[in-house]
Amino acid sequence: PKSFFLIAGPCVVESEDLVMEVANDVYAICKKLGIPYVFKASYRKANRTSASSFTGIGDEAAMQLVKKVGDHFGLPTTSDIHAHEEAAQAAKYIDILQIPAFLCRQTDLLVAAAETGKIVNVKKGQFVSGDAMKFAVDKIRKAGNDKVMLTERGTTFGYQDLIVDYRNISIMSAHNVPVVMDCTHSLQQPNQTTGVTGGNPQLIGTIAKAAIATGAHGLFIETHPDPSCAKSDGANMLQLSSLEELLVQLVKIRKAVVE
Amino acid sequence: PKSFFLIAGPCVVESEDLVMEVANDVYAICKKLGIPYVFKASYRKANRTSASSFTGIGDEAAMQLVKKVGDHFGLPTTSDIHAHEEAAQAAKYIDILQIPAFLCRQTDLLVAAAETGKIVNVKKGQFVSGDAMKFAVDKIRKAGNDKVMLTERGTTFGYQDLIVDYRNISIMSAHNVPVVMDCTHSLQQPNQTTGVTGGNPQLIGTIAKAAIATGAHGLFIETHPDPSCAKSDGANMLQLSSLEELLVQLVKIRKAVVE
Amino acid sequence: PKSFFLIAGPCVVESEDLVMEVANDVYAICKKLGIPYVFKASYRKANRTSASSFTGIGDEAAMQLVKKVGDHFGLPTTSDIHAHEEAAQAAKYIDILQIPAFLCRQTDLLVAAAETGKIVNVKKGQFVSGDAMKFAVDKIRKAGNDKVMLTERGTTFGYQDLIVDYRNISIMSAHNVPVVMDCTHSLQQPNQTTGVTGGNPQLIGTIAKAAIATGAHGLFIETHPDPSCAKSDGANMLQLSSLEELLVQLVKIRKAVVE
Amino acid sequence: PKSFFLIAGPCVVESEDLVMEVANDVYAICKKLGIPYVFKASYRKANRTSASSFTGIGDEAAMQLVKKVGDHFGLPTTSDIHAHEEAAQAAKYIDILQIPAFLCRQTDLLVAAAETGKIVNVKKGQFVSGDAMKFAVDKIRKAGNDKVMLTERGTTFGYQDLIVDYRNISIMSAHNVPVVMDCTHSLQQPNQTTGVTGGNPQLIGTIAKAAIATGAHGLFIETHPDPSCAKSDGANMLQLSSLEELLVQLVKIRKAVVE
């Protein structure tokens, strides 16, 4: 395909106003630039570092808002699921079930996601090689679902840093699946003593450009009108007002790569 | 306490004969050496690399066998749980609920384990610092349970290797919990192209001796009468017949450390 | 500048025929594509893993051949130096003195290179952050030479692998120096039990495209008419006949980035 | 041998008073505890992060002081050399030539050290596996010198940390050489933005105990009467007044291991 696709939205469903605002802006930009757009927001954050962090407004309520966004704008949607028993319910509202990186080895979860018949997007564990992600793909295919995607989101490099290994774009593509670069979580700086994961949002463009140049099929970018107020992952979300300029550059690089 | 404690048994409940044989032998050795013994066997392996790997004989049946071993020998028992809804059931049969390393950030699971009132042993994620494990401890304590232990099991070092960082023994002890060294899984060589995790069982003694010398409160050692026939993790299990000699050495080192 | 520059040639000066053949072909390609070209060949390999590896045809003879290539084609040249007392001699023949990655912290070597007045290109150590390379730049500037470049060549990731961290392109550019991506050595797989460093030459394009997309000023690519016969680093050298196609793609990506 | 040996002294020769004071104290402690003692002080620091760091009082003067200490107390001495042309001179004053970790792959340096006929102690590079250190050993043996030792000093783990891999004690011992644990530099936290390498001196005991428990033949500990005033590596040097208590513990662990 000519363009890459974009998975974007706020980290977590904070409120109807927020998801509508973000979706509306990103929808307009993507339409203008010819980029297929998937709306993303998590209905719950299940693995926050600290017990006192915000985890969501309630699963059902949040899922309904995600669906409302999808219906309103005519967009496919995605959200992550965290336990096998969530899969069937989430599948009622959401088009692409995302498997969190920490959970990419949990067979029950992968199989339950696969059995919904929805597209399953598995994030590469920080401790897993691109090559070994073929076992995650196999688990889903063996459960009768061939609609699998893989997402690169960085690899453990010391306790407080992640590195993105772009070799994984080629290596995971060789499993015959679309490969997405998560430009947000790749920049996390985990294991901070504060219990709040740090980041480097000024490098989002670096992560995204290298991904498009090396053939990533999609990008994942969390974005928020005001990242400093976001209730989760504020340290790495892209300011919504900066998204268009970045995408314009990426579209040019994509053209240079595929033409 | 004068001695360290030992968590040992086969990786997974393969059969009643196997668990009884292993427990019987380890029980006798520990009694002779004055080592408090906790019997360990998983009732299910939920995160095998490959979908075709053996995962268990059935949860309920396996848990009953674990309990039978505990009752027969008068031993506390442990097994890992993989989802929050397993916690209550497992707590009926098992004394120490172990949280797998990949899942150490899953708040629901930690809270559910905590709420059983059982001892909770959280394995340090391969991607987590010893310092950041305080957040796992906090999640359990906030759920009203102060009976927490932490287990070191190595940290991601390249895609196909783990390194044990012995600084974590001191660092995790500073969270005011007993610290266990998992001498088995620390030696894993993950992400092998075969889908079967490799190992280095000849180095089990190295891992264990360093742990005792640096003040670990307990050791975790999977052992099997014939590791080459084991249905899971054979690559790193200690031959049951080699256990006594190793423990004799470790008891001496422990004495040198605490006296 | 519109184009990136290219540092290319065979790993080591094997013979006059070889250096002339490679320079001739690369010169023609770069002229056609408008890429400034720097001819590279080492006069000696001083840090081969194994004592029995080929190290060169003699320093003086090899340097003369490098100069001959430069004079013949009107090209600047580069080669690495390994000890401070080599700097002055090498400077008679060579335009850009390259400091090997293992030696990027050796103050005497950096100062001696700086004092020749030549351009100094310091390769980032596999154990050094992009940020900490500012200290290498400072050592050269304090010795009175402001003509410094830095080269990214991957970072230790487990014993037998390197990862390229593209954040370093931005981070090292912030030291106000041109930044080069070494597409050859970044793909090394060190510490092989055979004593011969391994590689992944099919990923050279991946490394190069990501570098251009993220703003690298130059590329370093070792190339050889027949890498399987090369006397050093054959595992990662690009087949000379594949160079043009790759550069054509890279020129397109560069245009997309700078326009 | 019953005891491990100890290589100890201040990081760098700061003054005659300092080296005499340290040697005198360590000599007395080792004599009391039956530990063979090798006096260590560098005559120059050649790879300081920052150009403005202290590097020494002059090579010749410093070497003479090292020799004076050796002669006065009847001790073997050691210091590191940084370039092949230093080897012969250093060999006039010093008994064990130490090869810095960054330089462990420099063939010329290893061969020059070997050719002095002195004992050569090669520190494992932060980027080298214990297994691959056999190539360094081979280079020295092929140069006709079989008196080789290897020193573990930690491995790159993220940009700002090192981990000690205790598997390397066994793995390097299998090259048939004595293996030393460098308890000082293993705790370095490199690539700090200040240009001054950080540390964790409170963990020196952890590093040392694990080394003795796993069979290290020797320990390397830099010590200073007042580390906060030391002109190099103050962040990790052991307070001289704490050395005896640590060694008493280590002697006990050693006994437990070898008896």
mmCIF file with all atom_site columns, C-alpha atoms in Angstrom, chain D residues 73-176:
data_model
loop_
_atom_site.group_PDB
_atom_site.id
_atom_site.type_symbol
_atom_site.label_atom_id
_atom_site.label_alt_id
_atom_site.label_comp_id
_atom_site.label_asym_id
_atom_site.label_entity_id
_atom_site.label_seq_id
_atom_site.pdbx_PDB_ins_code
_atom_site.Cartn_x
_atom_site.Cartn_y
_atom_site.Cartn_z
_atom_site.occupancy
_atom_site.B_iso_or_equiv
_atom_site.pdbx_formal_charge
_atom_site.auth_seq_id
_atom_site.auth_comp_id
_atom_site.auth_asym_id
_atom_site.auth_atom_id
_atom_site.pdbx_PDB_model_num
ATOM 1   C CA . PHE D 1 73  ? 57.501 -4.252  52.077 1.00 0.00 ? 73  PHE D CA 1
ATOM 2   C CA . GLY D 1 74  ? 58.775 -7.157  50.008 1.00 0.00 ? 74  GLY D CA 1
ATOM 3   C CA . LEU D 1 75  ? 55.596 -7.150  47.905 1.00 0.00 ? 75  LEU D CA 1
ATOM 4   C CA . PRO D 1 76  ? 54.906 -7.840  44.265 1.00 0.00 ? 76  PRO D CA 1
ATOM 5   C CA . THR D 1 77  ? 53.419 -4.790  42.549 1.00 0.00 ? 77  THR D CA 1
ATOM 6   C CA . THR D 1 78  ? 51.087 -4.048  39.687 1.00 0.00 ? 78  THR D CA 1
ATOM 7   C CA . SER D 1 79  ? 50.098 -1.096  37.533 1.00 0.00 ? 79  SER D CA 1
ATOM 8   C CA . ASP D 1 80  ? 48.383 -0.744  34.186 1.00 0.00 ? 80  ASP D CA 1
ATOM 9   C CA . ILE D 1 81  ? 50.085 0.062   30.903 1.00 0.00 ? 81  ILE D CA 1
ATOM 10  C CA . HIS D 1 82  ? 48.330 1.774   28.006 1.00 0.00 ? 82  HIS D CA 1
ATOM 11  C CA . ALA D 1 83  ? 50.516 1.502   24.921 1.00 0.00 ? 83  ALA D CA 1
ATOM 12  C CA . HIS D 1 84  ? 52.935 -1.122  23.646 1.00 0.00 ? 84  HIS D CA 1
ATOM 13  C CA . GLU D 1 85  ? 55.941 1.167   24.006 1.00 0.00 ? 85  GLU D CA 1
ATOM 14  C CA . GLU D 1 86  ? 55.317 1.520   27.750 1.00 0.00 ? 86  GLU D CA 1
ATOM 15  C CA . ALA D 1 87  ? 55.691 -2.197  28.399 1.00 0.00 ? 87  ALA D CA 1
ATOM 16  C CA . ALA D 1 88  ? 59.469 -2.486  28.532 1.00 0.00 ? 88  ALA D CA 1
ATOM 17  C CA . GLN D 1 89  ? 59.902 0.533   30.781 1.00 0.00 ? 89  GLN D CA 1
ATOM 18  C CA . ALA D 1 90  ? 57.123 -0.477  33.138 1.00 0.00 ? 90  ALA D CA 1
ATOM 19  C CA . ALA D 1 91  ? 58.598 -3.960  33.382 1.00 0.00 ? 91  ALA D CA 1
ATOM 20  C CA . LYS D 1 92  ? 61.698 -2.480  35.021 1.00 0.00 ? 92  LYS D CA 1
ATOM 21  C CA . TYR D 1 93  ? 59.653 -1.359  37.991 1.00 0.00 ? 93  TYR D CA 1
ATOM 22  C CA . ILE D 1 94  ? 56.544 -3.468  38.135 1.00 0.00 ? 94  ILE D CA 1
ATOM 23  C CA . ASP D 1 95  ? 55.864 -7.189  38.545 1.00 0.00 ? 95  ASP D CA 1
ATOM 24  C CA . ILE D 1 96  ? 52.406 -7.640  37.078 1.00 0.00 ? 96  ILE D CA 1
ATOM 25  C CA . LEU D 1 97  ? 51.454 -5.613  34.017 1.00 0.00 ? 97  LEU D CA 1
ATOM 26  C CA . GLN D 1 98  ? 47.757 -4.945  33.923 1.00 0.00 ? 98  GLN D CA 1
ATOM 27  C CA . ILE D 1 99  ? 45.957 -4.384  30.621 1.00 0.00 ? 99  ILE D CA 1
ATOM 28  C CA . PRO D 1 100 ? 43.015 -1.988  30.926 1.00 0.00 ? 100 PRO D CA 1
ATOM 29  C CA . ALA D 1 101 ? 39.597 -3.351  29.976 1.00 0.00 ? 101 ALA D CA 1
ATOM 30  C CA . PHE D 1 102 ? 39.058 -0.976  27.044 1.00 0.00 ? 102 PHE D CA 1
ATOM 31  C CA . LEU D 1 103 ? 42.381 -2.189  25.592 1.00 0.00 ? 103 LEU D CA 1
ATOM 32  C CA . CYS D 1 104 ? 41.982 -5.941  26.028 1.00 0.00 ? 104 CYS D CA 1
ATOM 33  C CA . ARG D 1 105 ? 41.652 -6.453  22.277 1.00 0.00 ? 105 ARG D CA 1
ATOM 34  C CA . GLN D 1 106 ? 44.783 -4.436  21.289 1.00 0.00 ? 106 GLN D CA 1
ATOM 35  C CA . THR D 1 107 ? 47.128 -7.111  19.996 1.00 0.00 ? 107 THR D CA 1
ATOM 36  C CA . ASP D 1 108 ? 50.269 -4.918  20.006 1.00 0.00 ? 108 ASP D CA 1
ATOM 37  C CA . LEU D 1 109 ? 49.788 -4.063  23.646 1.00 0.00 ? 109 LEU D CA 1
ATOM 38  C CA . LEU D 1 110 ? 49.157 -7.653  24.709 1.00 0.00 ? 110 LEU D CA 1
ATOM 39  C CA . VAL D 1 111 ? 52.184 -8.899  22.802 1.00 0.00 ? 111 VAL D CA 1
ATOM 40  C CA . ALA D 1 112 ? 54.461 -6.161  24.146 1.00 0.00 ? 112 ALA D CA 1
ATOM 41  C CA . ALA D 1 113 ? 53.347 -6.934  27.677 1.00 0.00 ? 113 ALA D CA 1
ATOM 42  C CA . ALA D 1 114 ? 53.850 -10.642 27.102 1.00 0.00 ? 114 ALA D CA 1
ATOM 43  C CA . GLU D 1 115 ? 57.356 -10.120 25.737 1.00 0.00 ? 115 GLU D CA 1
ATOM 44  C CA . THR D 1 116 ? 58.545 -8.518  28.964 1.00 0.00 ? 116 THR D CA 1
ATOM 45  C CA . GLY D 1 117 ? 58.246 -11.947 30.590 1.00 0.00 ? 117 GLY D CA 1
ATOM 46  C CA . LYS D 1 118 ? 56.267 -10.369 33.446 1.00 0.00 ? 118 LYS D CA 1
ATOM 47  C CA . ILE D 1 119 ? 52.907 -11.669 34.605 1.00 0.00 ? 119 ILE D CA 1
ATOM 48  C CA . VAL D 1 120 ? 50.167 -10.115 32.456 1.00 0.00 ? 120 VAL D CA 1
ATOM 49  C CA . ASN D 1 121 ? 46.731 -9.453  33.965 1.00 0.00 ? 121 ASN D CA 1
ATOM 50  C CA . VAL D 1 122 ? 44.141 -8.679  31.308 1.00 0.00 ? 122 VAL D CA 1
ATOM 51  C CA . LYS D 1 123 ? 40.926 -7.048  32.406 1.00 0.00 ? 123 LYS D CA 1
ATOM 52  C CA . LYS D 1 124 ? 37.832 -8.284  30.588 1.00 0.00 ? 124 LYS D CA 1
ATOM 53  C CA . GLY D 1 125 ? 36.449 -5.567  28.337 1.00 0.00 ? 125 GLY D CA 1
ATOM 54  C CA . GLN D 1 126 ? 32.984 -4.329  29.248 1.00 0.00 ? 126 GLN D CA 1
ATOM 55  C CA . PHE D 1 127 ? 31.988 -5.514  25.756 1.00 0.00 ? 127 PHE D CA 1
ATOM 56  C CA . VAL D 1 128 ? 33.679 -8.923  25.814 1.00 0.00 ? 128 VAL D CA 1
ATOM 57  C CA . SER D 1 129 ? 32.336 -12.273 26.996 1.00 0.00 ? 129 SER D CA 1
ATOM 58  C CA . GLY D 1 130 ? 34.250 -14.418 29.470 1.00 0.00 ? 130 GLY D CA 1
ATOM 59  C CA . ASP D 1 131 ? 34.491 -17.009 26.772 1.00 0.00 ? 131 ASP D CA 1
ATOM 60  C CA . ALA D 1 132 ? 36.035 -14.634 24.219 1.00 0.00 ? 132 ALA D CA 1
ATOM 61  C CA . MET D 1 133 ? 38.760 -13.674 26.709 1.00 0.00 ? 133 MET D CA 1
ATOM 62  C CA . LYS D 1 134 ? 40.442 -16.907 25.624 1.00 0.00 ? 134 LYS D CA 1
ATOM 63  C CA . PHE D 1 135 ? 41.646 -14.998 22.554 1.00 0.00 ? 135 PHE D CA 1
ATOM 64  C CA . ALA D 1 136 ? 43.466 -12.489 24.777 1.00 0.00 ? 136 ALA D CA 1
ATOM 65  C CA . VAL D 1 137 ? 45.034 -15.369 26.697 1.00 0.00 ? 137 VAL D CA 1
ATOM 66  C CA . ASP D 1 138 ? 46.082 -16.988 23.413 1.00 0.00 ? 138 ASP D CA 1
ATOM 67  C CA . LYS D 1 139 ? 47.723 -13.808 22.133 1.00 0.00 ? 139 LYS D CA 1
ATOM 68  C CA . ILE D 1 140 ? 49.912 -13.705 25.255 1.00 0.00 ? 140 ILE D CA 1
ATOM 69  C CA . ARG D 1 141 ? 50.737 -17.392 25.191 1.00 0.00 ? 141 ARG D CA 1
ATOM 70  C CA . LYS D 1 142 ? 51.629 -17.263 21.498 1.00 0.00 ? 142 LYS D CA 1
ATOM 71  C CA . ALA D 1 143 ? 54.058 -14.462 22.371 1.00 0.00 ? 143 ALA D CA 1
ATOM 72  C CA . GLY D 1 144 ? 55.823 -16.985 24.598 1.00 0.00 ? 144 GLY D CA 1
ATOM 73  C CA . ASN D 1 145 ? 54.483 -16.018 28.000 1.00 0.00 ? 145 ASN D CA 1
ATOM 74  C CA . ASP D 1 146 ? 52.283 -18.375 29.968 1.00 0.00 ? 146 ASP D CA 1
ATOM 75  C CA . LYS D 1 147 ? 51.949 -16.119 33.032 1.00 0.00 ? 147 LYS D CA 1
ATOM 76  C CA . VAL D 1 148 ? 48.480 -14.750 32.353 1.00 0.00 ? 148 VAL D CA 1
ATOM 77  C CA . MET D 1 149 ? 45.646 -13.733 34.648 1.00 0.00 ? 149 MET D CA 1
ATOM 78  C CA . LEU D 1 150 ? 42.174 -12.448 33.798 1.00 0.00 ? 150 LEU D CA 1
ATOM 79  C CA . THR D 1 151 ? 40.114 -9.932  35.721 1.00 0.00 ? 151 THR D CA 1
ATOM 80  C CA . GLU D 1 152 ? 36.328 -9.581  35.696 1.00 0.00 ? 152 GLU D CA 1
ATOM 81  C CA . ARG D 1 153 ? 35.203 -5.952  36.023 1.00 0.00 ? 153 ARG D CA 1
ATOM 82  C CA . GLY D 1 154 ? 31.614 -5.928  34.840 1.00 0.00 ? 154 GLY D CA 1
ATOM 83  C CA . THR D 1 155 ? 29.832 -5.731  31.534 1.00 0.00 ? 155 THR D CA 1
ATOM 84  C CA . THR D 1 156 ? 27.978 -2.887  29.805 1.00 0.00 ? 156 THR D CA 1
ATOM 85  C CA . PHE D 1 157 ? 24.325 -2.887  30.889 1.00 0.00 ? 157 PHE D CA 1
ATOM 86  C CA . GLY D 1 158 ? 22.617 0.166   29.497 1.00 0.00 ? 158 GLY D CA 1
ATOM 87  C CA . TYR D 1 159 ? 24.676 3.300   29.098 1.00 0.00 ? 159 TYR D CA 1
ATOM 88  C CA . GLN D 1 160 ? 25.063 4.112   32.770 1.00 0.00 ? 160 GLN D CA 1
ATOM 89  C CA . ASP D 1 161 ? 25.499 0.830   34.530 1.00 0.00 ? 161 ASP D CA 1
ATOM 90  C CA . LEU D 1 162 ? 27.585 -2.336  34.628 1.00 0.00 ? 162 LEU D CA 1
ATOM 91  C CA . ILE D 1 163 ? 26.570 -5.804  35.822 1.00 0.00 ? 163 ILE D CA 1
ATOM 92  C CA . VAL D 1 164 ? 28.986 -8.428  37.090 1.00 0.00 ? 164 VAL D CA 1
ATOM 93  C CA . ASP D 1 165 ? 28.254 -11.799 35.528 1.00 0.00 ? 165 ASP D CA 1
ATOM 94  C CA . TYR D 1 166 ? 29.540 -14.407 37.973 1.00 0.00 ? 166 TYR D CA 1
ATOM 95  C CA . ARG D 1 167 ? 29.284 -17.115 35.334 1.00 0.00 ? 167 ARG D CA 1
ATOM 96  C CA . ASN D 1 168 ? 32.484 -15.523 34.016 1.00 0.00 ? 168 ASN D CA 1
ATOM 97  C CA . ILE D 1 169 ? 34.426 -16.690 37.074 1.00 0.00 ? 169 ILE D CA 1
ATOM 98  C CA . SER D 1 170 ? 33.922 -20.295 36.029 1.00 0.00 ? 170 SER D CA 1
ATOM 99  C CA . ILE D 1 171 ? 34.094 -19.592 32.319 1.00 0.00 ? 171 ILE D CA 1
ATOM 100 C CA . MET D 1 172 ? 37.384 -17.681 32.513 1.00 0.00 ? 172 MET D CA 1
ATOM 101 C CA . SER D 1 173 ? 38.890 -20.186 34.969 1.00 0.00 ? 173 SER D CA 1
ATOM 102 C CA . ALA D 1 174 ? 38.359 -22.759 32.248 1.00 0.00 ? 174 ALA D CA 1
ATOM 103 C CA . HIS D 1 175 ? 41.035 -20.929 30.210 1.00 0.00 ? 175 HIS D CA 1
ATOM 104 C CA . ASN D 1 176 ? 43.453 -22.239 32.891 1.00 0.00 ? 176 ASN D CA 1
#
